[in-house]
Short mmCIF file of C-alpha atoms in Angstrom, two decimals:
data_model
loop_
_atom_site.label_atom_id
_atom_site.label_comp_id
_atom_site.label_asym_id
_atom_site.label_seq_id
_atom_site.Cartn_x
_atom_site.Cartn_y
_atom_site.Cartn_z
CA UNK A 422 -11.71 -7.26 6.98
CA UNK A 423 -7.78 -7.44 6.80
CA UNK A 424 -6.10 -10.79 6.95
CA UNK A 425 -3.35 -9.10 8.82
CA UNK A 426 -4.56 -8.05 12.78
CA UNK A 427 -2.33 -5.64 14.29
CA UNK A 428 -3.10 -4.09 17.52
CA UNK A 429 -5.37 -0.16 16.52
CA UNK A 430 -2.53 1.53 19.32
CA UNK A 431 0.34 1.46 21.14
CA UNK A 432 2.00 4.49 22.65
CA UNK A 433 5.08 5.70 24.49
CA UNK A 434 7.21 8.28 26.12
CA UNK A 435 9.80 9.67 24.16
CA UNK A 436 12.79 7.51 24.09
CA UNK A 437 11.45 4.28 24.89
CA UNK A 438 10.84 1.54 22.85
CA UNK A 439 7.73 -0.02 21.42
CA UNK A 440 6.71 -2.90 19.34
CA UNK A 441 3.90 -3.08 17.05
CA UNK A 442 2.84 -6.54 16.19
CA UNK A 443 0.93 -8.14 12.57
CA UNK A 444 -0.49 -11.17 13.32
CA UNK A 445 -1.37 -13.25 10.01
CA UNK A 446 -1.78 -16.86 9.32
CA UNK A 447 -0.45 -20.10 7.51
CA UNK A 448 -1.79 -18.63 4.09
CA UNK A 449 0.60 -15.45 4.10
CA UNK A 450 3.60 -14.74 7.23
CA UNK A 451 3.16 -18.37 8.23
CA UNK A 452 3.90 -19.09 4.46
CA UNK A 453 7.02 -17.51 4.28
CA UNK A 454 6.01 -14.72 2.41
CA UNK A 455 8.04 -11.32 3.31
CA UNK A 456 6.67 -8.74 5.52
CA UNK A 457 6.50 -5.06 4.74
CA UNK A 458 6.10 -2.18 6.70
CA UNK A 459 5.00 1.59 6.67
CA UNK A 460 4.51 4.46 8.03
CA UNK A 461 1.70 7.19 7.55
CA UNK A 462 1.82 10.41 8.67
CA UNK A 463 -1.23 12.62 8.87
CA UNK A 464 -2.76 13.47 6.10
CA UNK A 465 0.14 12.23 3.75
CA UNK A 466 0.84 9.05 1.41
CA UNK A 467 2.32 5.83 3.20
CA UNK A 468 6.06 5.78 3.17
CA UNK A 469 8.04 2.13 2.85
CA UNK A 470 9.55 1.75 6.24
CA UNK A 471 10.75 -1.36 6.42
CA UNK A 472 10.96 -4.11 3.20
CA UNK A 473 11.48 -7.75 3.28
CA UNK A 474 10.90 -8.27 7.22
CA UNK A 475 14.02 -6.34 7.80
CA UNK A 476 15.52 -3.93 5.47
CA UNK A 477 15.18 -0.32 5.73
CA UNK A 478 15.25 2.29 2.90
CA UNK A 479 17.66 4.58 2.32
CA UNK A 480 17.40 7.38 4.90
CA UNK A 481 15.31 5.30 7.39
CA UNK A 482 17.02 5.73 10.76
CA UNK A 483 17.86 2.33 12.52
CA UNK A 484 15.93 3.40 14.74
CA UNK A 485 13.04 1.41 13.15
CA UNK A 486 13.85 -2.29 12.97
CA UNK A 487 11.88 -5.77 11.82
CA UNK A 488 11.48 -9.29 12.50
CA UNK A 489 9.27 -12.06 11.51
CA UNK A 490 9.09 -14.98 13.00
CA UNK A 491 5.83 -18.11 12.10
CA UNK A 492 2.91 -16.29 11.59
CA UNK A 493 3.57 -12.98 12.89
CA UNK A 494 5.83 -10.25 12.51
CA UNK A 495 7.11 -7.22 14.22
CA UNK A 496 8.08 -3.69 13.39
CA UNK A 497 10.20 -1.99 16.71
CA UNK A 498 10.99 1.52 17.12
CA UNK A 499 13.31 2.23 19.83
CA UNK A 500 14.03 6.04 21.22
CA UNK A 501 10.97 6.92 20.09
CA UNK A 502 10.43 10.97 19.06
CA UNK A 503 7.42 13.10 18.34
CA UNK A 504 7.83 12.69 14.56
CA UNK A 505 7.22 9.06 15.44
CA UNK A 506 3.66 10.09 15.98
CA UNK A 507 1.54 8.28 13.08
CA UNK A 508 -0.19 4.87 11.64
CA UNK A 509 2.04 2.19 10.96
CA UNK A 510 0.82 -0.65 8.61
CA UNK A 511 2.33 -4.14 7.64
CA UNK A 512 1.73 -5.19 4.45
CA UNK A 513 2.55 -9.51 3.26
CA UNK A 514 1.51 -11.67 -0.07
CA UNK A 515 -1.50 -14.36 0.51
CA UNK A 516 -1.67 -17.14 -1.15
CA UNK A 517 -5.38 -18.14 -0.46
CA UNK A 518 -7.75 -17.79 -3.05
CA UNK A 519 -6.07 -15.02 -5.12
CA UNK A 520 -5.95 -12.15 -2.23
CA UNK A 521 -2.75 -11.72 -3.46
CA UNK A 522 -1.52 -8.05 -1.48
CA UNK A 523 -2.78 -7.78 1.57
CA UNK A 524 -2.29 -5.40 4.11
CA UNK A 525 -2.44 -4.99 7.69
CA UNK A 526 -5.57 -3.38 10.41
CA UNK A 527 -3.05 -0.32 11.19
CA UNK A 528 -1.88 0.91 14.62
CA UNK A 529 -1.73 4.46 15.42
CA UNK A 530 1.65 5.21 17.97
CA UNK A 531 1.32 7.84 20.15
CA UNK A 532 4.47 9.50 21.84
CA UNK A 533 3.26 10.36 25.33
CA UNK B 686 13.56 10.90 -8.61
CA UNK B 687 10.78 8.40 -9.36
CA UNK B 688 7.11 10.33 -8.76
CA UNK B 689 3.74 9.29 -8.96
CA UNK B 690 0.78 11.78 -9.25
CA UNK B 691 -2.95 11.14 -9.73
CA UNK B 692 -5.28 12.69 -11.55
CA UNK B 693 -9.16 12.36 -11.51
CA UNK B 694 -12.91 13.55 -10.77
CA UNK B 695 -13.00 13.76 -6.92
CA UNK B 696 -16.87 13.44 -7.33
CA UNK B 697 -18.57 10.85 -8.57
CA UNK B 698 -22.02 10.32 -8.64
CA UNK B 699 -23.49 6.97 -7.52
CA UNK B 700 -23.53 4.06 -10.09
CA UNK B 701 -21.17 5.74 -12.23
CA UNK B 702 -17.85 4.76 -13.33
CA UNK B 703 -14.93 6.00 -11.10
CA UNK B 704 -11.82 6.72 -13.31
CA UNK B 705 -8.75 7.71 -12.05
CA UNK B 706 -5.04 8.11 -13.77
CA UNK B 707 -1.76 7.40 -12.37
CA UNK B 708 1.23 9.67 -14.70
CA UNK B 709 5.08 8.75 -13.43
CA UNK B 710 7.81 10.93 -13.43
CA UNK B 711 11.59 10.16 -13.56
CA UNK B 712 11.44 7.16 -14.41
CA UNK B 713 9.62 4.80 -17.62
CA UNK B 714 6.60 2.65 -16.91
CA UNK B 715 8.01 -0.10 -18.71
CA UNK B 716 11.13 -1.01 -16.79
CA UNK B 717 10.95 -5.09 -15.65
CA UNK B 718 10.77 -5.96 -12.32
CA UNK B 719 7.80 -3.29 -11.08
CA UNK B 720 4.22 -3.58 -10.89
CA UNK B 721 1.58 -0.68 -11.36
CA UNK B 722 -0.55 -0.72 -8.41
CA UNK B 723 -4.03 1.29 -6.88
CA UNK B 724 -4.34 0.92 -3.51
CA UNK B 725 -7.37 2.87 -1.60
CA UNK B 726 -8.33 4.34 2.16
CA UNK B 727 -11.78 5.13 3.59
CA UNK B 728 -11.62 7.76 5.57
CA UNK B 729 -10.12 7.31 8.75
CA UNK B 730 -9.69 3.23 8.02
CA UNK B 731 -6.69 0.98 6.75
CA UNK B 732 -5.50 0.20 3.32
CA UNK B 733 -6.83 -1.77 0.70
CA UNK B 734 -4.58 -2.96 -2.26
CA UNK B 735 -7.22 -2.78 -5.54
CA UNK B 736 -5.24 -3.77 -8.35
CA UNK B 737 -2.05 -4.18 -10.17
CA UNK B 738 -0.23 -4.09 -13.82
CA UNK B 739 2.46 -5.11 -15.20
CA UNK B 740 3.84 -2.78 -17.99
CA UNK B 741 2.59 -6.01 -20.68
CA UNK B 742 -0.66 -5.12 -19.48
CA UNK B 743 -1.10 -8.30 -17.00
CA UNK B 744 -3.50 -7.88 -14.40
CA UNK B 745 -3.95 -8.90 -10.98
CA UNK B 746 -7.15 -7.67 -8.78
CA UNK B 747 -8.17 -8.18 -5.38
CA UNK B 748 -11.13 -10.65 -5.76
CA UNK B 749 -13.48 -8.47 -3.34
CA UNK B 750 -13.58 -5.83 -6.42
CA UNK B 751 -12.90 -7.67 -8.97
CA UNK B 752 -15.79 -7.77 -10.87
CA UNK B 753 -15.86 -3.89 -10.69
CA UNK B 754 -11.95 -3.00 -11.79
CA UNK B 755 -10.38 -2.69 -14.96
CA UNK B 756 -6.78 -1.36 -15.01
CA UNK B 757 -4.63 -0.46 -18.03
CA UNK B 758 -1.72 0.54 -19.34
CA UNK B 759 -0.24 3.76 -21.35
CA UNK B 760 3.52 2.67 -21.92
CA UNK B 761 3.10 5.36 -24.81
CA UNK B 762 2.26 8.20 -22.43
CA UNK B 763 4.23 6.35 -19.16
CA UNK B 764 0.84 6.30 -17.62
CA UNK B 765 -1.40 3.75 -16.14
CA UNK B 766 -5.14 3.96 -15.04
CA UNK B 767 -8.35 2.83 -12.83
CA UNK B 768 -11.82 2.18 -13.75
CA UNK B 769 -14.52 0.94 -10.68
CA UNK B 770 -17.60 0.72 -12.22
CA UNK B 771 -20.93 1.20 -9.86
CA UNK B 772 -19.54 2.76 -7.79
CA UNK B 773 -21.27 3.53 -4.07
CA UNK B 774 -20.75 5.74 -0.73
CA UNK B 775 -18.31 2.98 0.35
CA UNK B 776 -16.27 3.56 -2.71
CA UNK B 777 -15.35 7.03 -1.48
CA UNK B 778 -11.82 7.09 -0.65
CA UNK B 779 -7.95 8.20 -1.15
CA UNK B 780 -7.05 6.29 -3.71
CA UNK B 781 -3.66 6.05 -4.45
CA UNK B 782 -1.03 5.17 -6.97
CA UNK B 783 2.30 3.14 -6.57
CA UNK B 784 4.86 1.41 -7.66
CA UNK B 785 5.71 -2.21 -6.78
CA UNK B 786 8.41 -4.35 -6.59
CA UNK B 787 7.23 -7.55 -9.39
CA UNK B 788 9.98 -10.03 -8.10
CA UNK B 789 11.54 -11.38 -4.78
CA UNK B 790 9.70 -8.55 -2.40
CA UNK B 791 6.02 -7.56 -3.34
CA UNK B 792 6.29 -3.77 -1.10
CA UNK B 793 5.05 -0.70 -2.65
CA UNK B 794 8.08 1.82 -2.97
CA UNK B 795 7.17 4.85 -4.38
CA UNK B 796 3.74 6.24 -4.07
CA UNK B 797 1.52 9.06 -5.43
CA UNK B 798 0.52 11.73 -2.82
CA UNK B 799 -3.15 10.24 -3.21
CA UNK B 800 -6.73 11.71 -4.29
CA UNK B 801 -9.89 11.70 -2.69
CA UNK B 802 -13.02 10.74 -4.66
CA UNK B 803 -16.26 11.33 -3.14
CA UNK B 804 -19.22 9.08 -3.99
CA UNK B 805 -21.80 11.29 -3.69
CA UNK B 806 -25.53 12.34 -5.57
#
């Protein structure tokens, strides 16, 4: 059981924009820790998308931008593509009873 | 290019110790600033963060498996590794290796392409 809830789906035609959400709580986001984000592919290794609520790695497009804001966070990809297709998770530090790295439930985008 | 690759049984039979290596590539183990971390998936559920080292050999675990993980350090050899002792069917996972940033942002930037270990009579 995560500490992080973000929503299992959200989808999309191609070229609009969606949000994905990671809702956490005054132990973690609401703490001020940083939010992380990243994106799965099938069958392949997570990838950092987005680091420190909202920096992107070299050779992420700006397409993908975050945001945090309380206890919740959001990771926004706008003119979505196919190769968007995949599982995106957030990922935060908790300070409650040594969790310490916690990450989020996931959410699978779909590109309609 | 920093890389991560894991190396391990991919069967493992119940109550047995699950042992897994992590060897990086382009790049040394011992740098400051980076942790050493495992991090597993089920199949077809989220991640779970198991464990990380620093290069000193400090340890930090996630308290759900704590009291089945032990994870060390080969500076000699660049190399760090897993142990989860009795293991069961909801052990069996991708487990995967990966680097982490130790100070200011705690994200996991480089990662190993992953392993699946079956727990399985």
């Amino acid at each position: 059981q995560s500490v992080l809830t973000q929503p299992p789906s959200v989808s999309g035609a191609p070229g609009q924009r969606v949000t994905i959400s990671c809702t956490g709580s005054s132990s973690n986001i609401g703490a001020g820790y940083d939010v992380h984000w990243y994106q799965q592919l099938p069958g392949i290794a997570p990838k950092l998308l987005i680091y420190g609520n909202n920096n992107r790695p070299s050779g992420v497009p700006d397409r993908f931008s975050g945001s945090k804001s309380g206890t919740s966070a959001s990771l926004a990809i706008t003119g979505l593509q196919a190769e968007d297709e995949a599982d995106y998770y957030c990922q935060s530090y908790d300070n409650l009873s040594g969790r310490f790295y916690v990450f989020g439930t996931g959410t699978k985008v779909t590109v309609l | 290019q920093l890389q991560l690759q894991e190396s391990g049984p991919g069967l493992v039979k119940p109550s047995e110790t699950l042992s897994l290596t992590c060897i990086v590539s382009g790049g040394s183990i011992s740098r400051n600033n980076y942790y050493w971390g495992w991090i597993r998936q089920p199949p077809g559920k989220g991640l779970e963060w198991i464990g990380s080292i620093y290069y000193s050999g400090s340890t930090y675990y996630n308290p759900s498996l704590k009291s089945r993980v032990t994870i060390s350090v080969d500076t000699s050899k660049n190399q760090f590794s897993l142990k989860l002792s009795s293991v069961t069917a909801a052990d069996t996972a991708v487990y995967y290796c990966a680097r982490q940033i130790s100070s200011g942002w705690t994200n996991f930037d480089y990662w190993g392409q992953g392993t699946l270990v079956t727990v399985s009579s």
